[in-house]
Coordinates of C-alpha atoms in Angstrom, one line a residue:
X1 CA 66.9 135.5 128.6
X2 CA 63.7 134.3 127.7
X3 CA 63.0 132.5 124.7
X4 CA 59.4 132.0 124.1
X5 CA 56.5 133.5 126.0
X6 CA 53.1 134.3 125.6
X7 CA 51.2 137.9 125.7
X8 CA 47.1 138.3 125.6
X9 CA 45.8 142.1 125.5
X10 CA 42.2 143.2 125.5
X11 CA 41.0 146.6 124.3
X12 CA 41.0 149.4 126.5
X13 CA 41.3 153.0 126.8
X14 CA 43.6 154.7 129.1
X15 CA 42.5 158.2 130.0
X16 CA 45.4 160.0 132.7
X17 CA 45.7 163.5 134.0
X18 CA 44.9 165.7 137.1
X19 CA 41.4 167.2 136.1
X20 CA 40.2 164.4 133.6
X21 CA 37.4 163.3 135.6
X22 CA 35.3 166.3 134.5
X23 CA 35.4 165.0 131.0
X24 CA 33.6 161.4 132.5
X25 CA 30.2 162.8 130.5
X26 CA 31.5 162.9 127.0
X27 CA 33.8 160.0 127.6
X28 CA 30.4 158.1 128.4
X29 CA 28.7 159.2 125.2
X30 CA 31.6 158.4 122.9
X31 CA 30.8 155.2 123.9
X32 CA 27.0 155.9 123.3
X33 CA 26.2 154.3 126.8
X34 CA 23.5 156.2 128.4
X35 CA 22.5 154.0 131.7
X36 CA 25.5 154.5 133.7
X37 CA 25.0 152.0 137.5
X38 CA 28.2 154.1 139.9
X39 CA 29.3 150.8 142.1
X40 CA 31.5 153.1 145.1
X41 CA 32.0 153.3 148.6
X42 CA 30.5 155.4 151.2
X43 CA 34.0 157.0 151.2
X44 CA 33.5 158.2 148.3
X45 CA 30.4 159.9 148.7
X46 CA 31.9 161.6 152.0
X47 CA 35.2 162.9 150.1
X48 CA 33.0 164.7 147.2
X49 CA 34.4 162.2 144.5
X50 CA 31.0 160.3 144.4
X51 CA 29.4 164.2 143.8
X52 CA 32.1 164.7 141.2
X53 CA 31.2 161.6 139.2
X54 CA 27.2 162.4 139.4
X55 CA 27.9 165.9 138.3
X56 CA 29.6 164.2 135.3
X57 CA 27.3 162.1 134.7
X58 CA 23.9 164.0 134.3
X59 CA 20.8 162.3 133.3
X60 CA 23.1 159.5 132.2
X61 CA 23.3 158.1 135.8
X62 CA 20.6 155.8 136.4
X63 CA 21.9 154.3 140.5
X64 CA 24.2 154.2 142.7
X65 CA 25.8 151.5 144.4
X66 CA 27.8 152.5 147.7
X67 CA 27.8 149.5 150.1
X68 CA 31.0 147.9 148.8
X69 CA 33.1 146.4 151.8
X70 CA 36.7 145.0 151.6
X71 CA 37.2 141.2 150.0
X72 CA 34.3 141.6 147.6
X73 CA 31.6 139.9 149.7
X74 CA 29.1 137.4 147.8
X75 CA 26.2 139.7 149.3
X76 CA 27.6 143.0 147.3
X77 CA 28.0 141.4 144.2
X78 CA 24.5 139.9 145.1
X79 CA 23.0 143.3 145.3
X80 CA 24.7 145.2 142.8
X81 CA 23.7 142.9 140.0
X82 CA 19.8 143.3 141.6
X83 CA 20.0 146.7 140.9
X84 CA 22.0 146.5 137.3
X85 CA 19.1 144.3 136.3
X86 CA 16.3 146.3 137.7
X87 CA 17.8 149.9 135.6
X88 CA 18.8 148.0 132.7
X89 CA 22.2 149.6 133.3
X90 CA 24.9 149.5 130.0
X91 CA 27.9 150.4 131.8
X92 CA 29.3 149.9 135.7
X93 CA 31.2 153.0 137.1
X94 CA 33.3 151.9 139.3
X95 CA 34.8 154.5 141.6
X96 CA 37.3 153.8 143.9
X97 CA 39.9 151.0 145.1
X98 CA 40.3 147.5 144.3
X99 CA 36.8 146.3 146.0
X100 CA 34.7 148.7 144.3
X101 CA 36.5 147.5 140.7
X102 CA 36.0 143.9 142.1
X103 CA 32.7 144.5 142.7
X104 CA 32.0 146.1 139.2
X105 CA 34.0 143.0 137.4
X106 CA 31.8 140.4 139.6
X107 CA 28.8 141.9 139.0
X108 CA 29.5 142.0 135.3
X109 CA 31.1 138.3 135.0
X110 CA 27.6 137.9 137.0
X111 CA 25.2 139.4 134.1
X112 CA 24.3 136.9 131.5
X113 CA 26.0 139.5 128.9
X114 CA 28.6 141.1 130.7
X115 CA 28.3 144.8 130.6
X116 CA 31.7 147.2 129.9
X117 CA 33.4 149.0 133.2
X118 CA 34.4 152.4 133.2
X119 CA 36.9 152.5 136.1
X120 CA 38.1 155.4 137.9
X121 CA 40.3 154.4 140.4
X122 CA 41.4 156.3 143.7
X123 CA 44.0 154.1 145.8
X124 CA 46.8 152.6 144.3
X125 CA 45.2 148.4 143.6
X126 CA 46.2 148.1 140.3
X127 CA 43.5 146.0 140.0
X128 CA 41.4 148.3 136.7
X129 CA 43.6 147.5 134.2
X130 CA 43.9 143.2 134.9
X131 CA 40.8 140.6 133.9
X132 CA 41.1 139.5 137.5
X133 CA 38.6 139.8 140.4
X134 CA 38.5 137.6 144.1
X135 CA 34.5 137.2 145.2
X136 CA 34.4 136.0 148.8
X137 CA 31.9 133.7 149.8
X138 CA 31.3 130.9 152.7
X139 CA 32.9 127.8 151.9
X140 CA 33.0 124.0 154.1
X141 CA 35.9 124.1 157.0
X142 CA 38.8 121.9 157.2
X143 CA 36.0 119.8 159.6
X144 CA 33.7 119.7 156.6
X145 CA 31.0 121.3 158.9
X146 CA 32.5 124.1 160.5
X147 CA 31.7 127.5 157.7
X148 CA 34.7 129.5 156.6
X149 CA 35.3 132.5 154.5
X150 CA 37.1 131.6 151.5
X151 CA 38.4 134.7 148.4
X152 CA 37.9 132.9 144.7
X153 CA 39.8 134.1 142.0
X154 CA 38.4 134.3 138.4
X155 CA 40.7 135.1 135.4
X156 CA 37.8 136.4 132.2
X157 CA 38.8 139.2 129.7
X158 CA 35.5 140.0 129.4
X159 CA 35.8 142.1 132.7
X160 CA 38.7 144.1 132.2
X161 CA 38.0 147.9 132.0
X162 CA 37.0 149.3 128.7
X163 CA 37.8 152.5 129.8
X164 CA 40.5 153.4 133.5
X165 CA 40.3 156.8 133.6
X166 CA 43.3 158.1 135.9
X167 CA 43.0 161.3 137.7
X168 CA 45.2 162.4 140.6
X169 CA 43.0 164.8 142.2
X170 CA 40.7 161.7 143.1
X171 CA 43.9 160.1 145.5
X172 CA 44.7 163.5 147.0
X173 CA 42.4 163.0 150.2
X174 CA 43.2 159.3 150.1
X175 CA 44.4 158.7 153.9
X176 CA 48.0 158.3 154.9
X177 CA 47.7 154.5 156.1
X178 CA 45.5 153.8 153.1
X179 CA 47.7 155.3 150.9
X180 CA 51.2 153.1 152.6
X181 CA 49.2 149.9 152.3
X182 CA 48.0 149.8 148.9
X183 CA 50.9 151.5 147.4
X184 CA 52.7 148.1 149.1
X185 CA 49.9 146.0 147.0
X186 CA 51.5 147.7 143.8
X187 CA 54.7 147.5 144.5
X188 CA 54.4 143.5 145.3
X189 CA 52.3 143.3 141.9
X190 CA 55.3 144.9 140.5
X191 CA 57.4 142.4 142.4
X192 CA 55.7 139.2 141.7
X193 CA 55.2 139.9 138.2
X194 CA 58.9 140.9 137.5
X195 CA 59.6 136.7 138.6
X196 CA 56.6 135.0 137.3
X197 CA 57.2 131.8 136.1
X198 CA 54.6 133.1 133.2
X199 CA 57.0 136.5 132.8
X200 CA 57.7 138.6 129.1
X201 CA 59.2 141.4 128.1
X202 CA 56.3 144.2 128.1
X203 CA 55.3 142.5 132.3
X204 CA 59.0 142.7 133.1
X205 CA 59.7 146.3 131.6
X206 CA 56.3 147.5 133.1
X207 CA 57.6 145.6 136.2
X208 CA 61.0 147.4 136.7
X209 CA 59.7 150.7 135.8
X210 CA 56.3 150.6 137.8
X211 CA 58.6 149.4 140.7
X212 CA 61.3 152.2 140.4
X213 CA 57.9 155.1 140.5
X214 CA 56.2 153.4 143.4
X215 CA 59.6 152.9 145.7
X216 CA 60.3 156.5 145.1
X217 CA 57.3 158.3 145.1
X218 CA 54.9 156.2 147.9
X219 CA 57.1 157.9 150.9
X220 CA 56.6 161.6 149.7
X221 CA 52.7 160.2 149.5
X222 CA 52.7 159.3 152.7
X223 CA 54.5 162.1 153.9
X224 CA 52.7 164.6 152.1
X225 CA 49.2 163.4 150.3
X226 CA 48.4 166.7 148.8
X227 CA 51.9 166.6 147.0
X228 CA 50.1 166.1 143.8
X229 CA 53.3 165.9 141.7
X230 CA 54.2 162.7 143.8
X231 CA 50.5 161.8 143.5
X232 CA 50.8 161.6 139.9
X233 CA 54.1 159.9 139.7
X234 CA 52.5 157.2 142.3
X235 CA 49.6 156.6 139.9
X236 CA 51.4 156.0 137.1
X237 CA 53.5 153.2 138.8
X238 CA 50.4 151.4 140.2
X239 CA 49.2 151.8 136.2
X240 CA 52.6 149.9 135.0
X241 CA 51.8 147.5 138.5
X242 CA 48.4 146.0 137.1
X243 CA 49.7 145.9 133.2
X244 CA 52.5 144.3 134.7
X245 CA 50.4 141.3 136.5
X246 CA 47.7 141.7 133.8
X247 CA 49.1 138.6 131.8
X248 CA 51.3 136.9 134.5
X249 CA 50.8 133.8 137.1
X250 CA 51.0 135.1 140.7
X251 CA 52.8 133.6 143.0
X252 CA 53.5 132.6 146.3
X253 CA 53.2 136.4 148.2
X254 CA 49.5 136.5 146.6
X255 CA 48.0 133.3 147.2
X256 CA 49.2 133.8 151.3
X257 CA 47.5 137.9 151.3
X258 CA 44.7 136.1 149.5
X259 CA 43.9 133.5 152.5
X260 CA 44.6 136.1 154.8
X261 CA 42.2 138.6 153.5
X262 CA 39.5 136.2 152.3
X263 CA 39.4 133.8 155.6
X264 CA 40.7 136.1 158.4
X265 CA 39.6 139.9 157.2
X266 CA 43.2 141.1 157.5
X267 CA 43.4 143.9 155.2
X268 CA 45.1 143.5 151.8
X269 CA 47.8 146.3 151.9
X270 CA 48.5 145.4 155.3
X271 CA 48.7 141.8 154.8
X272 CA 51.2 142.5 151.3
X273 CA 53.3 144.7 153.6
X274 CA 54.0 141.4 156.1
X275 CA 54.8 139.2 153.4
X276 CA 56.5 141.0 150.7
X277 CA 59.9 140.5 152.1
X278 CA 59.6 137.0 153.0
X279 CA 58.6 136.0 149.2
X280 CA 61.3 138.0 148.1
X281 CA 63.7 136.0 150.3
X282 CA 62.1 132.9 149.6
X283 CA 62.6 132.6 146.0
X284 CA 65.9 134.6 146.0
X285 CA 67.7 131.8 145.4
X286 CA 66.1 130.4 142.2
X287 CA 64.9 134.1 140.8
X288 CA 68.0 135.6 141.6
X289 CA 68.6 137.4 138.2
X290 CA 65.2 138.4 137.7
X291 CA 65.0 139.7 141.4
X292 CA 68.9 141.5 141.2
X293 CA 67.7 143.1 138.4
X294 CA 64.6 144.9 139.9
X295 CA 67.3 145.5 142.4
X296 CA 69.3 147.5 140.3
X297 CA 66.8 149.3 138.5
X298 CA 65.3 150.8 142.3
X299 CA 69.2 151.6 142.4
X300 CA 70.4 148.7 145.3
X301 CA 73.8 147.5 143.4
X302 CA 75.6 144.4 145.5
X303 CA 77.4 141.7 144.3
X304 CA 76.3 139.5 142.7
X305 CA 73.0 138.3 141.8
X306 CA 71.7 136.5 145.0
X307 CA 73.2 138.9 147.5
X308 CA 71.3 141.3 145.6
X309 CA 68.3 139.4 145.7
X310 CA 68.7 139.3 149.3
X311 CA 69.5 143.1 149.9
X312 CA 66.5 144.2 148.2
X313 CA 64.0 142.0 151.0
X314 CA 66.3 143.2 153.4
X315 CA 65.4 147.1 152.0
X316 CA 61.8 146.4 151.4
X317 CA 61.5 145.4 154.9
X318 CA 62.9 148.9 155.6
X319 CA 60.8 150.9 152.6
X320 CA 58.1 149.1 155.0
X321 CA 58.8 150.2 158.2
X322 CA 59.9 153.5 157.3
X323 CA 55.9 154.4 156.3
X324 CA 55.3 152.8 160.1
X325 CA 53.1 149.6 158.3
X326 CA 53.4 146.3 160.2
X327 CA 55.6 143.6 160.0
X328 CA 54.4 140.6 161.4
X329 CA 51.2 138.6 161.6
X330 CA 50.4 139.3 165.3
X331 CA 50.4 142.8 164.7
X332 CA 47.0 142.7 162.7
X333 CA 45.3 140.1 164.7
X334 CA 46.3 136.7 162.8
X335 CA 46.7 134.3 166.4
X336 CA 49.5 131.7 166.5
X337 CA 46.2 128.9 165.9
X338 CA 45.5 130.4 162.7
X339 CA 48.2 129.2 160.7
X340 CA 47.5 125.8 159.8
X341 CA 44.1 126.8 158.5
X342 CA 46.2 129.2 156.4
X343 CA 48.5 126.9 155.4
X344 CA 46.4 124.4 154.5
X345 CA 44.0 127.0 152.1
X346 CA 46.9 128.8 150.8
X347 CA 48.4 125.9 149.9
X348 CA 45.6 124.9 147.4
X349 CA 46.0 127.9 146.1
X350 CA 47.0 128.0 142.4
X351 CA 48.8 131.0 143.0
X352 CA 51.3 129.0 145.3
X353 CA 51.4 126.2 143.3
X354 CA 52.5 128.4 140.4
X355 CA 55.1 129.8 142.4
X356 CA 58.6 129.9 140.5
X357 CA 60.2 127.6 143.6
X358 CA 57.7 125.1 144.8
X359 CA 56.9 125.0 148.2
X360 CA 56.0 122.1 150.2
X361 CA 53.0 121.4 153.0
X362 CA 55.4 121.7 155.7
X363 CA 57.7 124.5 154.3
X364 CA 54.9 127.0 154.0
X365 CA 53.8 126.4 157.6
X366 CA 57.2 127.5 158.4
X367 CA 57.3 130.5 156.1
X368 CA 53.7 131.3 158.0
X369 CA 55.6 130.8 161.3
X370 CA 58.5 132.9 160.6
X371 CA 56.1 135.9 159.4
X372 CA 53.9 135.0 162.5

């Protein structure tokens, strides 16, 4: 039982329901912001969301922004804030997954007075409702000549949301491998957080119950994405996924997707669906009660506390390959000569380093091995 923690919150509205996006105009005026900047992805122009969102909007939309690419590169933060400056924009809308948000956030932590966010988000990230954004940029090699990618993480309050506006309609086209792989990035948020050496009681409960929503409802997603029931369900558990990280330490399963991602492009869903069940058995031993009680509450009983620890990697590994999403490193192009680089970056990391069983230089080559 814990004994002491600590909880931060930051103020934010939370707006969910299928059909609330056509309320985006007088949300913006409540706020009395009248230069809206939409930072999206071509995606979202092609689906109709992007049309939805200007419709909304009106005369209160001042640019768009649709260039965003996976891993948040330094280049579209570059530009976005160019074109924040040049309209004098006093809110970002950011419309879609985790790397438009990121972009938004970056772009704000990037202004010399950050300006608010008004996310609307349509995969499954988790990432609108945490302070937390990655920014990827070009960084010296392990040579100290040879020019890398490498993700960096900033933690600043002052780029959470102000408003996450939650509509289910906006995921309904959202495709089938798209929606497997970044329902797995909520589900490990969910996962991570629920062991966090940084853990309390409104992360755990959000944890367990986030969990529970996501393991449930991500295969009728896949299965069926215009099942807007399961839709709904499977936004709500990504919602409880990002309040659940929002005020934790991550830990060893993040800092490893983040080096993959970052340095070697492999996409963060995918990259979470490889590694999720190898975290889990890695710290099974010392997170064993935290870990057999996420167990219980997706409804795996064993006994005892470590076997159930160990029967629920053993069933996300199944969860996994039951929505057909990869399993090893090799299967989305990582080679065998990668790994040390990994090792050696992930193992920087503070994410690994706060992980709640430490891991040493030549243990997390092996874990990369065994994945490999």
């Amino acid at each position: 039982m814990l004994t002491e923690f600590h909880y931060n919150t930051f103020p934010q509205e939370i707006i969910f329901g299928a059909g609330k996006l056509e309320r985006l105009g007088e949300i913006v005026a409540q706020y009395h912001w009248s230069r809206a900047l939409v930072v999206t992805t071509r995606s979202q122009r092609a689906n109709g969301n992007l049309a939805r969102v200007e419709n909304a909007l009106g005369a209160k939309l001042v640019a768009n922004y649709d260039a965003t690419q996976p891993h948040v590169p330094q280049k579209n933060v570059d530009d976005a804030t160019r074109l924040a400056r040049e309209h004098n924009a006093d809110v970002l809308v950011a419309l879609g997954g985790g790397s438009a948000i990121g972009v938004a956030k970056a772009t704000s932590y990037r202004l010399q007075s950050p300006i608010p966010i008004l996310a609307i988000p349509t995969t499954y990230a988790g990432s609108e409702v945490t302070p937390v954004f990655g920014v990827t940029r070009e960084r010296d090699g392990m040579s100290g000549t040879k020019r890398l990618l490498r993700k960096e993480t900033v933690n600043d309050p002052r780029v959470a949301p102000r408003v996450v506006l939650y509509d289910p309609q906006c995921t309904l086209d959202l495709p089938r491998e798209l929606t497997a792989a970044t329902g797995i990035n909520a589900f490990a948020h969910c996962v991570e957080a629920a062991y966090s050496i940084t853990r309390n009681p409104l992360s755990s409960a959000a944890a367990w119950y986030g969990a529970r929503r996501i393991y449930h409802a991500l295969p009728r997603c896949v299965e069926n994405g215009t099942d807007v029931a399961a839709r709904t369900e499977m936004l709500q558990g990504a919602y409880l996924a990002g309040v659940s990280l929002s005020n934790v330490a991550m830990g060893l399963h993040h800092g490893v997707c983040h080096v993959l991602g970052g340095t070697l492009n492999v996409p963060h869903g995918l990259a979470n669906a490889i590694v999720l069940p190898h975290a889990i058995r890695f710290n099974a031993d010392v997170c064993a009660e935290q870990l057999a009680q996420l167990a219980r509450v997706l409804g795996i009983e064993a006994e005892g506390d470590e076997i159930a620890a160990q029967e629920l990697a053993k069933r996300v590994a199944q969860w996994t390959h039951q929505m057909q999403l990869p399993s090893r490193l090799r299967e989305v192009g990582v080679r065998e000569t990668d790994l040390d680089l990994v090792a050696q970056l992930a193992g920087q990391s503070k994410m690994v380093q706060n992980n709640p069983k430490k891991i040493s230089d030549g243990e997390l080559r092996k874990f990369l091995a065994e994945i490999w």
